[in-house]
XYZ file of C-alpha atoms in Angstrom:
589
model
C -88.414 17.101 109.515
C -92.006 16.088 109.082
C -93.039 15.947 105.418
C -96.590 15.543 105.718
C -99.399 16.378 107.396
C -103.422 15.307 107.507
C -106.001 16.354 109.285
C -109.136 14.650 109.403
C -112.609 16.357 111.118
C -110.338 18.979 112.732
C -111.255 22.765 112.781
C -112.017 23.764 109.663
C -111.391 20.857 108.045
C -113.193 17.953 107.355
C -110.703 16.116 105.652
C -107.360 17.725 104.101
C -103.820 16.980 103.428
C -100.121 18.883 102.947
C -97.412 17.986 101.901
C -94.483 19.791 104.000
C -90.770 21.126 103.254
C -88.299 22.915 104.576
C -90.105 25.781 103.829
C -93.886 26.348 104.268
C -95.172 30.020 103.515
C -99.143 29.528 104.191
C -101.408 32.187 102.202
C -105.230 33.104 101.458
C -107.635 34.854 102.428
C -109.221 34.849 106.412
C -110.907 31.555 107.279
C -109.259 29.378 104.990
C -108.056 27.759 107.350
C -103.969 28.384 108.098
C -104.513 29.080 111.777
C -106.265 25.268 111.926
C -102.826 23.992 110.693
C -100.435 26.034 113.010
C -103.082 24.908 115.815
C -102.359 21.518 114.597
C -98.376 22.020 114.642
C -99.024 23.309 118.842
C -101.089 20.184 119.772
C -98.115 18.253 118.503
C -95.675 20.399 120.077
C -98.150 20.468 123.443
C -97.863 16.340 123.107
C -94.429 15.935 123.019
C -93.725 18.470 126.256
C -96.450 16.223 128.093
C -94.473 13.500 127.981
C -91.449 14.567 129.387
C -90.540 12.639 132.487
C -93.554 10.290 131.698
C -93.109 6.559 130.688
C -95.586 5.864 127.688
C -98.293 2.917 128.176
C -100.013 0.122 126.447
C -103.187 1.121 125.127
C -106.148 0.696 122.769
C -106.231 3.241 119.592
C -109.179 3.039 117.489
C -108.053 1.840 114.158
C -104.506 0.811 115.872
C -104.456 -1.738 117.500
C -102.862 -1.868 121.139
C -99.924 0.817 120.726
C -97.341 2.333 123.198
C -97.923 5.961 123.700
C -100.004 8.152 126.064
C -103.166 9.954 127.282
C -103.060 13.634 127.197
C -105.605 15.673 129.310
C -106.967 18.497 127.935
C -104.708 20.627 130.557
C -101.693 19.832 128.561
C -103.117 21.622 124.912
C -102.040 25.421 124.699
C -105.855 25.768 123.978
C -109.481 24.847 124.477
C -110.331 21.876 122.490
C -113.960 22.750 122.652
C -114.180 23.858 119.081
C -111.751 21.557 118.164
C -113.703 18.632 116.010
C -115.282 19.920 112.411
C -118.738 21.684 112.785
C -118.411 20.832 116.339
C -119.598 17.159 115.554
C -118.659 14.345 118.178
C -116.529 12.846 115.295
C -113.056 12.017 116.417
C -110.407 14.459 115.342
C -107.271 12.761 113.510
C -103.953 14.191 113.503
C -101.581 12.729 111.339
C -97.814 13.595 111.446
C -95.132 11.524 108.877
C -91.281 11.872 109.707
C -88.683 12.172 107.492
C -87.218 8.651 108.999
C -90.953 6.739 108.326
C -92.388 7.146 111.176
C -96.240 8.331 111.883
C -97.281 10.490 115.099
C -100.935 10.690 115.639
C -103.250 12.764 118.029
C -106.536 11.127 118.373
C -108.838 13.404 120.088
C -112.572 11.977 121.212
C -114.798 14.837 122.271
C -115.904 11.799 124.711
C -112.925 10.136 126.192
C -108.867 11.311 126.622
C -106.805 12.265 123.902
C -104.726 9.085 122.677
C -100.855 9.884 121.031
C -98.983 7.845 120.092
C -96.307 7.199 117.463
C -95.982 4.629 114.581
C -93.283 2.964 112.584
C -90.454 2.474 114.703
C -88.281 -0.602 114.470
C -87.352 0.215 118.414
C -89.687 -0.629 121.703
C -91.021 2.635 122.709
C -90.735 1.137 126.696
C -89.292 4.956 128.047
C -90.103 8.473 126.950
C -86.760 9.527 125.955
C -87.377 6.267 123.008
C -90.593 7.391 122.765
C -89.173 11.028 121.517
C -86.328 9.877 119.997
C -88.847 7.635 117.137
C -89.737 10.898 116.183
C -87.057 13.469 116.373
C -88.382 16.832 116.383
C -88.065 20.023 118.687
C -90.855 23.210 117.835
C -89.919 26.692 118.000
C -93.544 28.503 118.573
C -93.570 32.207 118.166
C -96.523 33.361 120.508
C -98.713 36.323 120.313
C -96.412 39.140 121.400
C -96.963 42.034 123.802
C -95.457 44.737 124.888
C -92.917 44.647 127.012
C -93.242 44.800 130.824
C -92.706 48.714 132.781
C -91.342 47.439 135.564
C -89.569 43.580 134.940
C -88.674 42.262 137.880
C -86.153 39.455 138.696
C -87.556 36.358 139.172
C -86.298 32.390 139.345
C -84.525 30.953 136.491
C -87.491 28.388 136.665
C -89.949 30.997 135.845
C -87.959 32.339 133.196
C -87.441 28.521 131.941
C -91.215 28.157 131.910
C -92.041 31.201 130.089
C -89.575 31.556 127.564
C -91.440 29.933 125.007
C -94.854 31.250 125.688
C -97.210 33.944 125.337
C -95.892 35.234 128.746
C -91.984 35.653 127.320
C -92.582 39.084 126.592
C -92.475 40.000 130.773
C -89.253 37.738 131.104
C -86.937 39.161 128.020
C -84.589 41.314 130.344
C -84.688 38.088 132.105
C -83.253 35.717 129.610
C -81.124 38.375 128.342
C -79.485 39.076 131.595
C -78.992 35.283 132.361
C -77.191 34.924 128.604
C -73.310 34.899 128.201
C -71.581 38.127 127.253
C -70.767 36.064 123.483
C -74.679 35.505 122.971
C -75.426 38.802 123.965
C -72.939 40.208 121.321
C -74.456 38.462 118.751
C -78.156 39.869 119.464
C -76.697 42.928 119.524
C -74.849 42.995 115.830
C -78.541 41.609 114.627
C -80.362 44.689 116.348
C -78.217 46.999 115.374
C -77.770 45.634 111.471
C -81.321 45.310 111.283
C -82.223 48.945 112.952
C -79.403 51.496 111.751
C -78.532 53.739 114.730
C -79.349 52.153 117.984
C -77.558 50.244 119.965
C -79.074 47.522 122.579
C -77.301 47.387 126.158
C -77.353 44.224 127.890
C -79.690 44.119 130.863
C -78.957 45.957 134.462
C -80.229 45.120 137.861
C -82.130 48.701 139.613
C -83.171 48.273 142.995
C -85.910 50.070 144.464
C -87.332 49.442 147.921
C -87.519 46.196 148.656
C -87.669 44.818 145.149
C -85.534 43.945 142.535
C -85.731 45.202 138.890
C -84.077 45.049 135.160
C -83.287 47.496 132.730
C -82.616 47.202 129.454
C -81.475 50.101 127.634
C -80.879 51.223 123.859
C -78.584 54.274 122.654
C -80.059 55.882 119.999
C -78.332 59.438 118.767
C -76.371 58.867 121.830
C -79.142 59.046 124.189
C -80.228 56.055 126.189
C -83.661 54.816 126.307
C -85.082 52.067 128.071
C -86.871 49.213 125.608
C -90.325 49.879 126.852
C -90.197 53.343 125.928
C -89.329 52.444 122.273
C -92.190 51.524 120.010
C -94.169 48.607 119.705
C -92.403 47.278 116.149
C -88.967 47.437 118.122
C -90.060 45.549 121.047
C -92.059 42.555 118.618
C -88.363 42.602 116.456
C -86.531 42.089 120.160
C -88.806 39.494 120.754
C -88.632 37.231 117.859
C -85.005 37.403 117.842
C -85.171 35.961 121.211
C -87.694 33.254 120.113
C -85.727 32.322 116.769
C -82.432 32.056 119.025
C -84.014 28.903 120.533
C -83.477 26.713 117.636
C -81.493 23.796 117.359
C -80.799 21.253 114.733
C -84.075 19.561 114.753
C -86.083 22.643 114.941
C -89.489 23.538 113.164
C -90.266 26.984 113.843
C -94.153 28.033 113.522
C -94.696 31.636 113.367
C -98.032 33.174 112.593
C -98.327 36.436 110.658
C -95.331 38.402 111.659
C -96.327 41.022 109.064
C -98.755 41.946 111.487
C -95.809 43.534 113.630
C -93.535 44.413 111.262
C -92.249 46.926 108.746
C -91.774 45.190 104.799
C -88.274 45.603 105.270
C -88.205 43.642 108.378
C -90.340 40.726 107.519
C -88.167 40.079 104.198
C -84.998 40.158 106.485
C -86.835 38.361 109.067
C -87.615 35.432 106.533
C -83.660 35.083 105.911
C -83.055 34.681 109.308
C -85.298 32.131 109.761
C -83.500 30.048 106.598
C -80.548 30.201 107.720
C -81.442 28.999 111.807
C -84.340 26.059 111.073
C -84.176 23.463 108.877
C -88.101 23.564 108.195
C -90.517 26.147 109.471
C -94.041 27.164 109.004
C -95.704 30.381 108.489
C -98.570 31.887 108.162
C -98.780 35.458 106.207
C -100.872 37.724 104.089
C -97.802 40.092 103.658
C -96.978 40.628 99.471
C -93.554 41.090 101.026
C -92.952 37.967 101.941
C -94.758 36.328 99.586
C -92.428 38.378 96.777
C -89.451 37.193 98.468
C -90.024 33.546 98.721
C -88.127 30.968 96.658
C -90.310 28.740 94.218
C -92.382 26.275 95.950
C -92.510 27.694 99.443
C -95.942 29.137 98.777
C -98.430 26.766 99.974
C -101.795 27.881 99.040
C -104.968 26.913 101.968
C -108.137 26.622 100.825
C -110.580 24.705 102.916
C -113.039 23.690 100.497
C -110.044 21.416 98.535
C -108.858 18.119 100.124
C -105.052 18.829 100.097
C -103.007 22.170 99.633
C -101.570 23.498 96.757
C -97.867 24.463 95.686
C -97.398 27.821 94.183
C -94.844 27.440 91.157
C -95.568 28.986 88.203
C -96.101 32.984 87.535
C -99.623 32.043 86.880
C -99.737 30.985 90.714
C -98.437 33.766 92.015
C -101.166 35.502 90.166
C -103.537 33.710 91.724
C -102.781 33.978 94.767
C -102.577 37.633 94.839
C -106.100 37.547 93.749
C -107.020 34.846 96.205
C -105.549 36.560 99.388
C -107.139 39.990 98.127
C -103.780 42.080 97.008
C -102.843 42.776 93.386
C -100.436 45.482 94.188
C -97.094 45.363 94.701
C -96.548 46.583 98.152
C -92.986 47.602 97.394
C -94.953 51.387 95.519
C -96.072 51.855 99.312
C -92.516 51.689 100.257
C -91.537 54.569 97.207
C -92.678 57.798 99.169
C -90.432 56.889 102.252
C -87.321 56.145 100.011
C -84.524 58.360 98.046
C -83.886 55.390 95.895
C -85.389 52.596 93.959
C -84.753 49.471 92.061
C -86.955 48.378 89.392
C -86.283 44.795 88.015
C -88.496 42.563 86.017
C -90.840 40.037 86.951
C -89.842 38.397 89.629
C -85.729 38.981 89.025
C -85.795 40.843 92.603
C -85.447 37.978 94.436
C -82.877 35.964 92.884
C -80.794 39.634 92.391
C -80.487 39.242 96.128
C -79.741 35.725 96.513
C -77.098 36.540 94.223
C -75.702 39.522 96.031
C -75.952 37.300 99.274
C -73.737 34.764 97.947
C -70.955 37.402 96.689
C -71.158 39.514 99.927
C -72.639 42.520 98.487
C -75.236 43.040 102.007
C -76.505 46.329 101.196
C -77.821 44.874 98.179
C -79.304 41.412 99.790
C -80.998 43.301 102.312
C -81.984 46.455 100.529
C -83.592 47.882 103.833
C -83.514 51.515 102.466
C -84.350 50.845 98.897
C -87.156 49.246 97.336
C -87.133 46.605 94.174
C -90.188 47.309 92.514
C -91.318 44.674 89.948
C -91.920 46.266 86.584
C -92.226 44.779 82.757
C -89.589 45.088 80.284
C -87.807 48.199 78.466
C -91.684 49.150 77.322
C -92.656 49.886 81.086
C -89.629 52.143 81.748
C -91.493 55.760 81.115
C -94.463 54.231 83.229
C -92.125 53.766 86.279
C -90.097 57.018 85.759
C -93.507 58.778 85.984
C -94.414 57.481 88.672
C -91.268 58.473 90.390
C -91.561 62.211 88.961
C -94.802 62.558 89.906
C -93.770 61.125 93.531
C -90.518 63.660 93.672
C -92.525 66.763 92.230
C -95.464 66.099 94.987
C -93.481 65.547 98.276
C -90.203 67.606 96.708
C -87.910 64.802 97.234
C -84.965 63.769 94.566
C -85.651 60.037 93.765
C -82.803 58.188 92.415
C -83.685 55.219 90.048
C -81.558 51.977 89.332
C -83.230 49.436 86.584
C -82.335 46.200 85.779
C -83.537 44.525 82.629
C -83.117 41.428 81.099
C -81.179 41.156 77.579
C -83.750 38.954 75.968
C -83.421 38.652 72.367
C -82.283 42.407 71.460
C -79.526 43.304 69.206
C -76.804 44.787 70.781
C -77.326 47.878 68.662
C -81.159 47.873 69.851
C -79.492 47.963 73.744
C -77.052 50.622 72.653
C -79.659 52.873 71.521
C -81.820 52.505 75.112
C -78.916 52.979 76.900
C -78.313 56.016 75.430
C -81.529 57.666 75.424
C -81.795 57.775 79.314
C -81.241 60.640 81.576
C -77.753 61.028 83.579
C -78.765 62.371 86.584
C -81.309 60.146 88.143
C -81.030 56.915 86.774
C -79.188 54.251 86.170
C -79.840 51.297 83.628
C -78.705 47.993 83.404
C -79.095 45.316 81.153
C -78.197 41.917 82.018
C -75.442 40.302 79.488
C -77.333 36.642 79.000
C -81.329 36.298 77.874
C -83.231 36.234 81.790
C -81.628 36.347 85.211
C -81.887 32.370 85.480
C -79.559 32.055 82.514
C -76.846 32.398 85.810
C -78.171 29.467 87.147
C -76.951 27.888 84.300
C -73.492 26.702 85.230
C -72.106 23.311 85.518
C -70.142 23.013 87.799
C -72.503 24.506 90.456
C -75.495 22.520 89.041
C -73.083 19.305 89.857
C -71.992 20.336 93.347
C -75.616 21.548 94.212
C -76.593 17.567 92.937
C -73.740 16.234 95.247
C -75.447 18.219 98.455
C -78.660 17.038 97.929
C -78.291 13.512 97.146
C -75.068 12.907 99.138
C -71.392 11.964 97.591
C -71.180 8.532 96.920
C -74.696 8.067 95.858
C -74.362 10.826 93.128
C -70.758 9.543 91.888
C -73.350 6.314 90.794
C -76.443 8.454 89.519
C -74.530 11.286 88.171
C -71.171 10.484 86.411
C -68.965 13.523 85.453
C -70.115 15.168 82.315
C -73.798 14.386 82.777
C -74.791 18.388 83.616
C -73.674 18.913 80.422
C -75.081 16.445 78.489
C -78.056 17.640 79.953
C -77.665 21.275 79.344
C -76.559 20.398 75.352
C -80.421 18.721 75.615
C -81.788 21.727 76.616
C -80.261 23.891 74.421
C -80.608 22.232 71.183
C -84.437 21.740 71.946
C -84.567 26.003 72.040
C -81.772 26.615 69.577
C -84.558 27.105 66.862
C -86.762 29.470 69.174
C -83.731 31.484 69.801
C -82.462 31.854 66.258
C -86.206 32.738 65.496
C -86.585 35.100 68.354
C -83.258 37.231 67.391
C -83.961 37.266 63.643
C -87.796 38.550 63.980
C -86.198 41.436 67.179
C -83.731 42.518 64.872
C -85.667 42.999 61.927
C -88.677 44.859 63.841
C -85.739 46.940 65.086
C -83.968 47.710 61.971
C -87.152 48.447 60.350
C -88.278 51.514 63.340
C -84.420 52.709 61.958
C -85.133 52.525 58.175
C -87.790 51.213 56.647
C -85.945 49.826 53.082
C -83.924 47.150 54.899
C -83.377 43.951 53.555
C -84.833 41.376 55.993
C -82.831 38.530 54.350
C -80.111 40.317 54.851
C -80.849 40.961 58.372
C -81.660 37.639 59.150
C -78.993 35.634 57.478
C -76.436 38.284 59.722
C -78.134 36.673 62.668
C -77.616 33.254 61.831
C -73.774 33.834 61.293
C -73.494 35.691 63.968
C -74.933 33.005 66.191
C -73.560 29.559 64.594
C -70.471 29.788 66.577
C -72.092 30.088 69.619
C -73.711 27.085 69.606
C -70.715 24.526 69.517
C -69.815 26.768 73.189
C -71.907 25.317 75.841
C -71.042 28.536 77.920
C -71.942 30.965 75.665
C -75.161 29.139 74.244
C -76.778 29.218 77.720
C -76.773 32.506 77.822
C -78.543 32.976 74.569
C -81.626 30.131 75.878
C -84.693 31.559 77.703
C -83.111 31.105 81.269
C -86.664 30.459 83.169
C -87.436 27.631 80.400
C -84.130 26.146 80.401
C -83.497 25.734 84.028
C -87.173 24.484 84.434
C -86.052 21.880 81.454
C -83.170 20.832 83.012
C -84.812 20.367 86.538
C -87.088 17.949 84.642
C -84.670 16.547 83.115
C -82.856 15.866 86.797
C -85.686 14.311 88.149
C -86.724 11.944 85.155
C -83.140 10.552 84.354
C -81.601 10.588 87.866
C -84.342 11.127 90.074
C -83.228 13.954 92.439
C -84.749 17.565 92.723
C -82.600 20.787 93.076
C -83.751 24.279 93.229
C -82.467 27.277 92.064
C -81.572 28.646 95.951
C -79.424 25.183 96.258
C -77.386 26.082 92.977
C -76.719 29.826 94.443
C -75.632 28.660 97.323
C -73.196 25.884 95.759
C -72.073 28.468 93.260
C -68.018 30.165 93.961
C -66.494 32.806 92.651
C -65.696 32.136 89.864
C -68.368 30.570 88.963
C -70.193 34.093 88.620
C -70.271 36.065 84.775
C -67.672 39.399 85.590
C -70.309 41.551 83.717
C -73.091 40.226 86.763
C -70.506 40.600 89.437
C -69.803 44.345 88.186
C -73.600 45.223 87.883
C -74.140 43.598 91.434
C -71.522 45.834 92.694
C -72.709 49.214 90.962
C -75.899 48.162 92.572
C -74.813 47.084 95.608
C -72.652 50.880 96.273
C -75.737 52.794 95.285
C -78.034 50.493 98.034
C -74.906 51.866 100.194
C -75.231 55.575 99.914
C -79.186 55.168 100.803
C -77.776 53.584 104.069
C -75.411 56.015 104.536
C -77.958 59.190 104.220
């Protein structure tokens, strides 16, 4: 994996830095300067096929020293490198790659003499090419600009289709490389086409002779009738086409994909972005879709700007603020999606995202891909009659019957101030739910997946040292005493504004000495106290807390995915499935 990356007097940059992870989700506005670092990812990639079957050299690199590595002619780069230096200067260009294992490849590019790469660090004598690759382990998965598909493919030389598979000319050789795959492969493709477009099946290529010439046909049944794939449209050939591309990965994989929301539906690109998790252990895109950006996991953002020296990490709600504002879009796209759809989520804030992670890991699908329904962000109970307007107002004007689902954090309400919204909504159209513990993240909250989530990342025996048994906890009982008073403060003053609005003689004393009681026992129950803490704050606390005492980093996707069965509340797992059947009878209309 390489982990960072600068660029010095290169494209639009003069001088800039990022620091890369396993995911990279570029965004702002055009000419900022994303396509410069994808360009930068190709020349790398472009490097590393040059020197196959080529033994690297001794030569001078300004700055280096005498290294071992190789001149690359400008016939090897997948582009002109005529604009390639900043403001077209005769300044060098500097391409800086850092691997995982501590070793440096660099692309030195002199508008006045041969490109120089070459690679730094390694204990071993870089005398062969296969050493010379091996000092820096990596294998790119490039997504080319996609076209559509050729009339008339004919069948041509598995060298061809060897050349062209990972270029801008794959899209006339995908019957090709389809027909030359085993029946198994083929399956697979097929169960991913057909989960991701409900209805059509995809046939595995046929030879058609005609004259003196040799073609392939690859059809699709859809309501029974076949159709060949160049009759379909153009967002059904680009999906065909990047699950080809994405099936090329292998363990050491980066895939680089620029804006596939330019080809595909919302739906698509948020499934698409799953895919590409679970097949490449890094990758980097480029996108202006909301879509995406909504569905990301904390920290994958990567804001470009090129006027700053180094990118930025998007974290905090305030970031994702600004970036909507930076890449020009406010709006969540998911309203677009409202007057194609019979049903609708709303969730708060940002909850969407981890809803489906959740549903993922319990195996509720219809739910963790929600293809047919929408999850709209809204606020909290307030912004209920807001979103039900909207839906009215959508139903009355194209006559359709919208079905809503909400899910709503519990906060700090009483449960009689829960009982009474529950109660006040409509039977027939909507569904509420409210969440038993105080945020979504309050889930995350569970020791025993925190621990095993802490043993993946930092590996066994070296956590057994750093992390003895009963430290999550310790940790947690930190974090919770630090908010008890917030909470306990937070409950009196909701219950009090609540049983005021019911009658106004109460006695707040009274009120809030009921609240204290009814909360002192929950504290000496580490289980039932973090459900009662501000989930975002805590689990932000307690990541802090990871990193300063035993210096490893965890996110919330890792603890999801070491999370089992039962480490899951009942009352989630029930709303997950209510949720989960209703995102099933969308599918099934």
């Amino acid at each position: 994996m390489i982990e960072h990356l600068t660029l010095k007097s290169f494209r639009k940059f003069q001088e800039f830095s990022i620091a890369l992870k396993a995911g990279n989700i570029l965004v702002g506005p055009n000419n900022a300067g994303k396509s410069s670092i994808l360009d930068a990812l190709r020349l790398l990639e472009a490097c590393f096929r040059y020197t196959t079957n080529k033994t690297p050299v001794m030569m001078s690199a300004p700055g280096h020293g005498v290294v071992a590595g190789y001149e690359i002619p400008d016939t090897a780069f997948p582009f002109s490198m005529a604009n390639a230096t900043y403001n077209y200067t005769d300044d060098p260009a500097i391409l800086t790659f850092q691997h995982a294992n501590g070793t440096t490849a660099i692309i030195h590019f002199d508008p006045q003499s041969n490109t120089k790469f070459f690679v730094e660090g390694s204990t071993a004598r870089l005398s062969t090419g296969a050493k010379f690759r091996s000092a820096f382990p990596v294998d790119f998965v490039l997504i080319p600009t996609l076209s559509p598909l050729e009339p008339d493919e004919q069948l041509v030389r598995d060298e061809t289709v060897r050349r062209n598979a990972g270029n801008r000319l794959a899209s006339r050789v995908l019957r090709n490389i389809w027909y030359r795959r085993t029946d198994s492969e083929f399956d697979e493709f097929a169960r991913e086409i057909a989960s991701a477009w409900t209805g059509i099946e995809i046939k595995k290529p046929e030879l058609q002779r005609a004259e003196d010439r040799t073609f392939l046909r690859m059809y699709y049944a859809e309501n029974r009738i076949d159709r060949e794939v160049q009759w379909s449209g153009f967002g059904f050939q680009a999906w065909l086409q990047i699950q080809t591309h994405i099936r090329r990965a292998t363990e050491n994989s980066i895939l680089v994909i620029d804006e596939p929301d330019v080809y595909l539906h919302p739906d698509l690109q948020r499934r698409l972005l799953s895919d590409i998790r679970t097949r490449f252990p890094q990758y980097v895109m480029a996108t202006h879709a909301i879509e995406i950006i909504n569905e990301a996991d904390a920290g994958e953002i990567v804001a470009i700007n090129n006027r700053q020296k180094s990118a930025r990490r998007v974290r905090t709600d305030e970031d994702y603020q600004s970036v909507y504002r930076y890449i020009g879009s406010g709006e969540n796209a998911a309203f677009a999606r409202l007057a194609k759809a019979k049903k609708v989520i709303f969730v708060e804030g940002e909850d969407g995202r981890l809803l489906r992670r959740f549903a993922s890991r319990l195996g509720f699908s219809a739910l963790a891909q929600a293809e047919s329904v929408p999850i709209v962000r809204l606020g909290d109970f307030s912004d209920l009659k807001r979103a039900t307007s909207a839906v009215s107002a959508l139903g009355r004007i194209l006559q359709m019957d919208i079905q809503i689902a909400c899910v709503f954090d519990r906060g700090y309400r009483s449960d009689l101030e829960i009982d009474e919204f529950l109660s006040d909504q409509p039977a027939e159209n909507m569904q509420c739910f409210i969440l038993p513990r105080n945020e979504i993240e309050n889930f995350l909250l569970v020791s025993g997946a925190l621990h095993r989530a802490v043993l993946h990342r930092m590996g066994e025996r070296k956590a057994a040292a750093l992390l003895p048994d009963g430290a999550i906890d310790i940790l947690l009982n930190d974090a919770v005493s630090e908010l008890r008073h917030l909470v306990e403060g937070q409950m009196i003053g909701h219950a009090i504004r609540y049983a005021k609005r019911v009658d106004q003689g109460i006695d707040e004393g009274a009120i809030a000495g009921s609240v204290v009681r009814k909360l002192s026992g929950a504290w000496d129950d580490l289980g039932k106290s973090c459900g009662l803490v501000p989930g975002k704050e805590t689990f932000s606390m307690l990541l802090g807390m990871l990193r300063g005492r035993h210096g490893v980093s965890i996110s919330d996707t890792s603890v999801i995915d070491a999370m089992q069965r039962s480490d899951f509340d009942p009352d989630l797992v029930r709303i997950l499935r209510e949720l989960n059947a209703f995102c099933e009878e969308a599918q099934e209309k």
